[in-house]
Amino acid sequence: MDNSPLFTNDAIVFGLLMLALGFVFYTENIKSGFWPKFYKIVPGLFMAYMVPAILNSIGLISPEWQTTSEAGEIVKHKTSIYYVASRFLLPAALVLMTLSIDLKAVFNLGWKALIMFFTGTIGIVIGGPIAILLISAVSPETVGGVGPDAVWRGLSTLAGSWIGGGANQTAMLEIYGYNQKLYGGMVFVDIVVANVWMAVLLIGIGKRDRINKWLKADTSSIEALKEKVSTFSESVKRNPTLTDYMLILAIAFGAVSIAHLCSGYLAPFFNEAVAGIANPTTRNMFTFLGSSFFWMISIATIIAILLSYTKAKNYEGAGASKIGSIFIYILVASIGMKMDLTMIFDNLGLIAIGFVWMTIHAVLLILVAKLIRAPYFFLAVGSQANVGGAASAPIVASAFHPSLATVGVLLAVFGYAVGTIAAIGCTILMQLAAAS
């Protein structure tokens, strides 16, 4: 089946994404008429995500497609834009946004950040089995299946993804042996539900003051960190030169190259070490250590934190975090182009399970945030550190302020660490729910 989009050349697709971002920024800065009213409701970051999704949905662009060769063979294709954005631009953005960080002030954000993160984890653990019970009451066949085709086995991969990340998701596929021919359907549910939830969080950022007021949240620690970074930025602010820009990019991509170099050694080393663990459950708990993406993000962040104790932090005055924000917006657009809005209705049963599951996760986060008066920032980043991992938690965090991107990364690392063991607990509960 040929499902090629209109534009398949990466240079053209990237140009369209940049035009979409240009459109968002241009309209967001119009001071009169329709657009100010529109952006009062819908934040620009959400539009940077949604416009590429619309371009995908109407068939102009696509992250993946397939064609049929003259010999009748199906040939699969995919764009490399998301790979470049997530492997090169994301770590570079993290370096530039972390250069001026005050690590002590980050830790002063306190215990509420961790509570909201682990609340998000618990929401995923209990959300899966509850979703199965609720959907089974309406459509038992949706949660059925036996042996490798059992739906609960497939949903275990969602638990791994939504608590940890791709490495944890793969570990769950291996542990529970879900039919790999059906696995694509679970990946689709993962993409749809996680991306819709991310869109909801981005909309909430535009209404954070109202949400914080309703939560009766104490935002003083967050405001103190933002104020500290802003004050420092103003103290070193200068008119940037070409040399400044070149050195900023040298620092960013130099750190990225070191991160890739180290991850190229560390990931295979730990992959081999973990493979040697005899106990299957213990072995799969540590599979995330074999992920090059995990090491690449972690090392880039560590380098940036070390640089924040040097004179390199003064490049914040020349716009380091602004350049980092450009990279983040490109990443957001590349994530948005993975979302095909028309496919939400293709597998309504599994999609329904996913949305019920995510709703339980969200409701628990809201209840706990209300109880402990946690700011919306902790709710949104705590959730995204689980559901989106290191690729998108910094996006949500930096939408509040560039200085907060590091918080998203640190919490996402927790997600990698607890992802597999928490997902196993979730899967045990889902198996019991499916059998009841």
Short mmCIF file of C-alpha atoms in Angstrom, two decimals:
data_model
loop_
_atom_site.label_atom_id
_atom_site.label_comp_id
_atom_site.label_asym_id
_atom_site.label_seq_id
_atom_site.Cartn_x
_atom_site.Cartn_y
_atom_site.Cartn_z
CA MET A 1 0.00 0.00 0.00
CA ASP A 2 1.43 3.35 -1.10
CA ASN A 3 0.74 6.01 1.55
CA SER A 4 3.40 8.54 0.60
CA PRO A 5 2.85 12.14 1.72
CA LEU A 6 3.04 14.95 -0.84
CA PHE A 7 6.53 15.94 0.34
CA THR A 8 9.08 13.23 1.17
CA ASN A 9 12.33 15.19 0.82
CA ASP A 10 13.69 16.06 4.28
CA ALA A 11 14.95 19.46 3.10
CA ILE A 12 11.43 20.42 1.96
CA VAL A 13 9.79 18.98 5.08
CA PHE A 14 12.21 20.80 7.37
CA GLY A 15 11.51 24.02 5.46
CA LEU A 16 7.77 23.51 6.02
CA LEU A 17 8.33 22.96 9.73
CA MET A 18 10.38 26.15 9.96
CA LEU A 19 7.70 28.06 8.05
CA ALA A 20 5.13 26.69 10.51
CA LEU A 21 7.24 27.90 13.45
CA GLY A 22 7.72 31.26 11.73
CA PHE A 23 3.95 31.55 11.30
CA VAL A 24 3.39 30.79 14.99
CA PHE A 25 5.94 33.33 16.21
CA TYR A 26 4.77 36.00 13.76
CA THR A 27 1.09 35.68 14.67
CA GLU A 28 1.87 35.39 18.39
CA ASN A 29 3.52 38.81 18.29
CA ILE A 30 0.65 40.60 16.53
CA LYS A 31 -0.76 43.04 19.09
CA SER A 32 -4.27 43.65 17.76
CA GLY A 33 -7.20 41.84 16.15
CA PHE A 34 -7.88 38.10 16.26
CA TRP A 35 -4.44 36.69 17.16
CA PRO A 36 -3.98 38.25 20.64
CA LYS A 37 -7.36 36.79 21.66
CA PHE A 38 -6.42 33.42 20.15
CA TYR A 39 -3.05 33.17 21.90
CA LYS A 40 -4.63 34.21 25.17
CA ILE A 41 -6.40 30.84 25.05
CA VAL A 42 -3.93 28.71 23.07
CA PRO A 43 -0.18 28.97 23.92
CA GLY A 44 2.33 29.35 21.11
CA LEU A 45 4.19 26.17 22.09
CA PHE A 46 0.99 24.18 21.58
CA MET A 47 0.59 25.70 18.11
CA ALA A 48 4.21 24.82 17.31
CA TYR A 49 3.19 21.22 18.03
CA MET A 50 -0.26 21.27 16.40
CA VAL A 51 0.48 22.94 13.03
CA PRO A 52 2.93 20.16 11.98
CA ALA A 53 0.35 17.61 13.21
CA ILE A 54 -2.20 19.19 10.88
CA LEU A 55 0.30 19.11 8.00
CA ASN A 56 0.74 15.38 8.66
CA SER A 57 -2.99 14.76 8.98
CA ILE A 58 -3.78 16.35 5.59
CA GLY A 59 -1.05 14.33 3.87
CA LEU A 60 1.56 17.00 3.18
CA ILE A 61 4.26 15.45 5.38
CA SER A 62 4.71 12.23 7.37
CA PRO A 63 7.30 10.73 9.73
CA GLU A 64 6.94 7.30 8.09
CA TRP A 65 5.40 5.97 4.91
CA GLN A 66 5.65 3.02 2.56
CA THR A 67 5.69 2.48 -1.18
CA THR A 68 5.43 -0.54 -3.43
CA SER A 69 8.35 -1.31 -5.71
CA GLU A 70 8.00 -2.46 -9.32
CA ALA A 71 8.62 -6.00 -8.08
CA GLY A 72 5.61 -5.69 -5.77
CA GLU A 73 7.69 -5.44 -2.58
CA ILE A 74 6.70 -3.02 0.17
CA VAL A 75 9.45 -0.48 0.86
CA LYS A 76 9.35 1.44 4.16
CA HIS A 77 10.64 5.00 4.39
CA LYS A 78 10.99 7.51 7.21
CA THR A 79 12.20 11.04 7.75
CA SER A 80 15.37 11.65 9.75
CA ILE A 81 14.22 15.05 11.07
CA TYR A 82 13.03 13.76 14.47
CA TYR A 83 16.23 11.74 14.89
CA VAL A 84 18.40 14.80 14.22
CA ALA A 85 16.26 17.00 16.49
CA SER A 86 16.26 14.52 19.39
CA ARG A 87 19.88 13.35 19.11
CA PHE A 88 21.62 16.62 18.18
CA LEU A 89 19.39 19.62 18.94
CA LEU A 90 17.83 18.35 22.20
CA PRO A 91 21.14 17.73 24.02
CA ALA A 92 22.50 21.01 22.61
CA ALA A 93 19.42 22.81 23.95
CA LEU A 94 19.87 21.20 27.36
CA VAL A 95 23.49 22.37 27.47
CA LEU A 96 22.59 25.96 26.57
CA MET A 97 19.64 26.11 28.95
CA THR A 98 21.64 24.62 31.82
CA LEU A 99 24.73 26.85 31.40
CA SER A 100 23.36 29.48 33.79
CA ILE A 101 21.59 27.08 36.17
CA ASP A 102 21.95 27.40 39.91
CA LEU A 103 21.94 23.75 40.98
CA LYS A 104 21.43 24.60 44.63
CA ALA A 105 18.34 26.62 43.73
CA VAL A 106 17.04 23.67 41.68
CA PHE A 107 17.33 21.36 44.69
CA ASN A 108 15.64 24.06 46.78
CA LEU A 109 12.50 23.41 44.72
CA GLY A 110 11.97 20.77 47.37
CA TRP A 111 10.13 17.55 47.93
CA LYS A 112 6.95 18.45 46.04
CA ALA A 113 8.65 17.87 42.69
CA LEU A 114 9.53 14.28 43.63
CA ILE A 115 6.10 13.64 45.14
CA MET A 116 4.39 14.74 41.93
CA PHE A 117 6.75 12.62 39.84
CA PHE A 118 6.07 9.47 41.86
CA THR A 119 2.35 10.30 41.93
CA GLY A 120 2.50 10.25 38.14
CA THR A 121 4.23 6.86 38.29
CA ILE A 122 1.58 5.45 40.64
CA GLY A 123 -1.12 6.89 38.35
CA ILE A 124 0.26 4.84 35.46
CA VAL A 125 0.65 1.70 37.61
CA ILE A 126 -2.97 1.71 38.83
CA GLY A 127 -4.42 3.34 35.71
CA GLY A 128 -3.75 0.34 33.46
CA PRO A 129 -5.70 -2.28 35.45
CA ILE A 130 -8.54 0.16 36.21
CA ALA A 131 -8.80 1.01 32.50
CA ILE A 132 -8.99 -2.71 31.64
CA LEU A 133 -11.79 -3.24 34.20
CA LEU A 134 -13.79 -0.27 32.94
CA ILE A 135 -13.42 -1.05 29.22
CA SER A 136 -14.09 -4.77 29.76
CA ALA A 137 -17.51 -3.87 31.20
CA VAL A 138 -18.42 -2.24 27.88
CA SER A 139 -16.33 -4.20 25.37
CA PRO A 140 -14.85 -7.46 26.77
CA GLU A 141 -13.28 -8.42 23.42
CA THR A 142 -11.13 -5.26 23.46
CA VAL A 143 -9.17 -6.50 26.49
CA GLY A 144 -9.22 -10.20 25.54
CA GLY A 145 -6.78 -12.40 23.70
CA VAL A 146 -4.82 -15.44 24.85
CA GLY A 147 -1.16 -16.39 24.91
CA PRO A 148 1.16 -13.96 23.09
CA ASP A 149 -1.93 -12.15 21.67
CA ALA A 150 -3.28 -11.20 25.13
CA VAL A 151 -3.98 -7.48 25.21
CA TRP A 152 -2.59 -7.09 28.73
CA ARG A 153 0.79 -8.26 27.41
CA GLY A 154 0.72 -5.51 24.79
CA LEU A 155 -0.38 -2.93 27.34
CA SER A 156 2.69 -3.84 29.42
CA THR A 157 4.79 -2.12 26.75
CA LEU A 158 2.74 1.06 27.24
CA ALA A 159 3.42 0.89 30.98
CA GLY A 160 7.17 0.63 30.26
CA SER A 161 7.04 3.57 27.86
CA TRP A 162 4.86 5.80 30.08
CA ILE A 163 6.94 5.31 33.21
CA GLY A 164 10.41 5.10 31.70
CA GLY A 165 11.03 5.31 27.98
CA GLY A 166 11.87 3.36 24.85
CA ALA A 167 14.39 1.06 26.55
CA ASN A 168 11.86 0.16 29.27
CA GLN A 169 9.19 -0.39 26.61
CA THR A 170 11.43 -2.84 24.76
CA ALA A 171 12.22 -4.61 28.03
CA MET A 172 8.51 -5.17 28.69
CA LEU A 173 8.05 -6.55 25.17
CA GLU A 174 10.81 -9.06 25.90
CA ILE A 175 9.60 -9.94 29.40
CA TYR A 176 5.99 -10.65 28.46
CA GLY A 177 6.50 -11.88 24.89
CA TYR A 178 3.69 -9.94 23.21
CA ASN A 179 3.02 -10.90 19.58
CA GLN A 180 5.37 -8.60 17.64
CA LYS A 181 3.00 -8.59 14.65
CA LEU A 182 0.47 -6.80 16.85
CA TYR A 183 3.05 -4.60 18.57
CA GLY A 184 2.65 -1.80 16.00
CA GLY A 185 -0.88 -1.21 17.27
CA MET A 186 0.42 -0.61 20.80
CA VAL A 187 3.10 1.77 19.50
CA PHE A 188 0.33 3.68 17.72
CA VAL A 189 -1.70 3.96 20.95
CA ASP A 190 1.45 5.14 22.73
CA ILE A 191 2.02 7.89 20.15
CA VAL A 192 -1.61 9.08 20.03
CA VAL A 193 -2.40 9.10 23.75
CA ALA A 194 0.98 10.43 24.91
CA ASN A 195 0.96 13.22 22.30
CA VAL A 196 -2.64 14.25 23.03
CA TRP A 197 -1.79 14.38 26.74
CA MET A 198 1.29 16.47 26.00
CA ALA A 199 -0.93 18.86 24.02
CA VAL A 200 -3.28 19.16 27.02
CA LEU A 201 -0.33 19.96 29.30
CA LEU A 202 0.89 22.64 26.89
CA ILE A 203 -2.56 24.26 26.83
CA GLY A 204 -2.53 24.20 30.64
CA ILE A 205 0.76 26.13 30.69
CA GLY A 206 -1.06 29.09 29.16
CA LYS A 207 -3.52 28.99 32.05
CA ARG A 208 -1.01 28.19 34.80
CA ASP A 209 -1.77 31.28 36.91
CA ARG A 210 -5.45 30.36 37.09
CA ILE A 211 -4.63 26.69 37.77
CA ASN A 212 -2.13 27.60 40.51
CA LYS A 213 -4.74 29.84 42.11
CA TRP A 214 -7.24 26.96 42.14
CA LEU A 215 -4.59 24.58 43.53
CA LYS A 216 -3.68 27.24 46.15
CA ALA A 217 -0.11 26.45 45.14
CA ASP A 218 3.02 27.91 46.66
CA THR A 219 5.10 28.96 43.65
CA SER A 220 7.70 30.90 45.63
CA SER A 221 10.58 28.44 45.08
CA ILE A 222 9.97 28.37 41.31
CA GLU A 223 9.69 32.15 41.11
CA ALA A 224 12.87 32.50 43.20
CA LEU A 225 14.78 30.28 40.77
CA LYS A 226 13.41 32.15 37.74
CA GLU A 227 14.23 35.49 39.38
CA LYS A 228 17.77 34.36 40.24
CA VAL A 229 18.45 33.26 36.67
CA SER A 230 16.83 36.38 35.19
CA THR A 231 18.85 38.63 37.48
CA PHE A 232 22.07 36.88 36.50
CA SER A 233 21.12 37.06 32.81
CA GLU A 234 20.55 40.82 33.09
CA SER A 235 23.87 41.29 34.89
CA VAL A 236 25.84 39.68 32.03
CA LYS A 237 23.60 40.85 29.18
CA ARG A 238 25.44 42.27 26.18
CA ASN A 239 24.99 42.83 22.49
CA PRO A 240 26.12 39.46 21.06
CA THR A 241 28.80 39.35 18.38
CA LEU A 242 29.40 36.74 15.70
CA THR A 243 32.20 35.39 17.89
CA ASP A 244 29.72 34.98 20.78
CA TYR A 245 27.34 32.99 18.59
CA MET A 246 30.12 30.79 17.24
CA LEU A 247 31.45 30.05 20.73
CA ILE A 248 27.94 29.33 22.03
CA LEU A 249 27.44 26.79 19.23
CA ALA A 250 30.94 25.40 19.84
CA ILE A 251 30.11 24.83 23.52
CA ALA A 252 26.74 23.28 22.73
CA PHE A 253 27.72 20.90 19.96
CA GLY A 254 31.14 20.21 21.46
CA ALA A 255 29.31 18.92 24.55
CA VAL A 256 26.92 16.97 22.30
CA SER A 257 29.87 15.31 20.53
CA ILE A 258 31.41 14.30 23.87
CA ALA A 259 28.04 12.95 25.01
CA HIS A 260 27.70 10.86 21.83
CA LEU A 261 31.31 9.68 22.10
CA CYS A 262 30.89 8.53 25.71
CA SER A 263 27.45 6.98 25.12
CA GLY A 264 28.96 5.03 22.22
CA TYR A 265 31.20 3.26 24.75
CA LEU A 266 28.96 3.19 27.82
CA ALA A 267 25.80 1.83 26.17
CA PRO A 268 27.45 -1.29 24.67
CA PHE A 269 29.43 -1.86 27.89
CA PHE A 270 26.34 -1.80 30.09
CA ASN A 271 24.30 -3.67 27.50
CA GLU A 272 26.80 -6.52 27.71
CA ALA A 273 27.03 -6.28 31.51
CA VAL A 274 23.25 -6.35 31.93
CA ALA A 275 22.91 -9.23 29.46
CA GLY A 276 25.14 -11.25 31.80
CA ILE A 277 22.71 -10.98 34.73
CA ALA A 278 21.18 -14.42 35.26
CA ASN A 279 17.82 -13.40 36.76
CA PRO A 280 15.52 -12.29 33.87
CA THR A 281 13.53 -9.82 36.00
CA THR A 282 16.67 -8.18 37.42
CA ARG A 283 18.23 -8.13 33.97
CA ASN A 284 15.29 -6.29 32.43
CA MET A 285 15.16 -3.79 35.30
CA PHE A 286 18.51 -2.44 34.13
CA THR A 287 18.06 -2.56 30.36
CA PHE A 288 17.81 1.25 30.29
CA LEU A 289 21.56 1.33 31.01
CA GLY A 290 22.11 -0.12 27.56
CA SER A 291 20.30 2.81 25.92
CA SER A 292 22.63 5.21 24.12
CA PHE A 293 19.92 7.90 24.29
CA PHE A 294 19.85 7.65 28.10
CA TRP A 295 23.62 8.11 28.35
CA MET A 296 23.71 10.84 25.71
CA ILE A 297 21.11 12.98 27.54
CA SER A 298 22.63 12.29 30.97
CA ILE A 299 26.20 13.11 29.92
CA ALA A 300 25.16 16.29 28.07
CA THR A 301 23.35 17.46 31.21
CA ILE A 302 26.31 16.63 33.46
CA ILE A 303 28.67 18.55 31.15
CA ALA A 304 26.31 21.54 31.21
CA ILE A 305 26.10 21.48 35.01
CA LEU A 306 29.91 21.41 35.23
CA LEU A 307 30.12 24.32 32.76
CA SER A 308 27.68 26.30 34.93
CA TYR A 309 30.50 26.58 37.50
CA THR A 310 32.81 28.19 34.90
CA LYS A 311 32.88 31.47 32.96
CA ALA A 312 30.94 29.68 30.20
CA LYS A 313 27.76 30.57 32.13
CA ASN A 314 28.31 34.22 31.11
CA TYR A 315 27.26 33.32 27.57
CA GLU A 316 23.71 33.45 28.90
CA GLY A 317 24.14 37.21 28.53
CA ALA A 318 24.73 36.71 24.79
CA GLY A 319 21.55 34.65 24.39
CA ALA A 320 22.61 31.05 25.04
CA SER A 321 19.19 29.99 26.37
CA LYS A 322 17.41 31.73 23.47
CA ILE A 323 19.39 29.63 20.99
CA GLY A 324 18.53 26.58 23.12
CA SER A 325 14.85 27.56 22.90
CA ILE A 326 15.09 27.62 19.09
CA PHE A 327 16.34 24.02 19.18
CA ILE A 328 13.50 23.04 21.54
CA TYR A 329 10.88 24.54 19.21
CA ILE A 330 12.33 22.59 16.28
CA LEU A 331 12.10 19.43 18.40
CA VAL A 332 8.48 20.24 19.29
CA ALA A 333 7.64 20.65 15.59
CA SER A 334 9.33 17.33 14.76
CA ILE A 335 7.30 15.61 17.50
CA GLY A 336 4.13 17.26 16.20
CA MET A 337 4.68 15.88 12.71
CA LYS A 338 4.51 12.34 14.18
CA MET A 339 0.86 12.91 15.12
CA ASP A 340 -1.78 11.98 12.53
CA LEU A 341 -5.07 13.25 13.91
CA THR A 342 -7.12 11.16 11.44
CA MET A 343 -5.78 7.87 12.84
CA ILE A 344 -7.22 8.43 16.31
CA PHE A 345 -10.41 6.68 15.12
CA ASP A 346 -8.64 3.66 13.60
CA ASN A 347 -8.44 1.49 16.71
CA LEU A 348 -11.01 2.98 19.05
CA GLY A 349 -10.95 0.12 21.58
CA LEU A 350 -7.25 0.32 22.40
CA ILE A 351 -7.30 4.12 22.11
CA ALA A 352 -10.16 4.16 24.66
CA ILE A 353 -8.08 2.07 27.08
CA GLY A 354 -5.20 4.50 26.60
CA PHE A 355 -7.31 7.59 27.24
CA VAL A 356 -9.02 6.10 30.31
CA TRP A 357 -5.58 5.09 31.59
CA MET A 358 -4.17 8.58 31.06
CA THR A 359 -7.26 10.17 32.64
CA ILE A 360 -6.68 8.18 35.84
CA HIS A 361 -3.03 9.31 35.80
CA ALA A 362 -4.18 12.94 35.38
CA VAL A 363 -6.90 12.80 38.05
CA LEU A 364 -4.51 11.36 40.63
CA LEU A 365 -1.95 14.08 39.84
CA ILE A 366 -4.60 16.79 40.23
CA LEU A 367 -5.84 15.36 43.55
CA VAL A 368 -2.36 15.13 45.04
CA ALA A 369 -1.38 18.57 43.69
CA LYS A 370 -4.49 20.02 45.33
CA LEU A 371 -3.73 18.16 48.57
CA ILE A 372 -0.10 19.30 48.89
CA ARG A 373 -0.64 22.63 47.07
CA ALA A 374 1.91 21.79 44.42
CA PRO A 375 2.30 24.26 41.51
CA TYR A 376 1.11 23.28 38.04
CA PHE A 377 4.78 23.21 37.01
CA PHE A 378 5.41 20.17 39.25
CA LEU A 379 2.23 18.49 37.99
CA ALA A 380 3.04 19.00 34.31
CA VAL A 381 6.75 18.14 34.50
CA GLY A 382 6.18 15.24 36.92
CA SER A 383 3.67 13.78 34.47
CA GLN A 384 5.77 14.36 31.35
CA ALA A 385 8.91 12.95 32.99
CA ASN A 386 6.92 9.70 33.21
CA VAL A 387 4.88 9.71 30.02
CA GLY A 388 7.24 11.52 27.67
CA GLY A 389 10.65 10.87 29.21
CA ALA A 390 13.82 12.81 28.49
CA ALA A 391 12.72 13.76 24.98
CA SER A 392 9.74 15.85 26.04
CA ALA A 393 9.97 16.57 29.79
CA PRO A 394 12.51 19.38 29.13
CA ILE A 395 10.12 20.84 26.53
CA VAL A 396 7.32 21.16 29.07
CA ALA A 397 9.70 22.40 31.78
CA SER A 398 11.33 25.03 29.55
CA ALA A 399 7.89 26.32 28.51
CA PHE A 400 7.63 27.71 32.05
CA HIS A 401 11.15 29.17 31.88
CA PRO A 402 14.36 28.06 30.07
CA SER A 403 16.15 27.75 33.42
CA LEU A 404 13.76 24.95 34.43
CA ALA A 405 14.63 22.55 31.58
CA THR A 406 17.15 20.75 33.80
CA VAL A 407 14.38 19.85 36.26
CA GLY A 408 12.62 17.95 33.47
CA VAL A 409 15.78 16.00 32.63
CA LEU A 410 16.55 15.10 36.25
CA LEU A 411 13.02 13.77 36.81
CA ALA A 412 13.07 11.88 33.49
CA VAL A 413 16.24 10.08 34.64
CA PHE A 414 14.26 8.87 37.67
CA GLY A 415 11.73 7.52 35.17
CA TYR A 416 14.38 5.47 33.39
CA ALA A 417 15.54 4.03 36.71
CA VAL A 418 12.14 2.94 38.05
CA GLY A 419 10.45 2.34 34.68
CA THR A 420 10.79 -1.41 34.28
CA ILE A 421 10.13 -2.50 37.87
CA ALA A 422 7.08 -0.20 38.14
CA ALA A 423 5.81 -1.42 34.75
CA ILE A 424 6.14 -5.04 35.92
CA GLY A 425 3.97 -4.18 38.94
CA CYS A 426 1.45 -2.53 36.64
CA THR A 427 1.41 -5.55 34.30
CA ILE A 428 0.77 -8.00 37.16
CA LEU A 429 -2.28 -5.92 38.11
CA MET A 430 -3.43 -5.73 34.47
CA GLN A 431 -3.15 -9.51 34.11
CA LEU A 432 -5.35 -9.95 37.19
CA ALA A 433 -7.83 -7.37 35.88
CA ALA A 434 -8.02 -9.05 32.46
CA ALA A 435 -8.63 -12.44 34.09
CA SER A 436 -11.43 -11.18 36.36
#
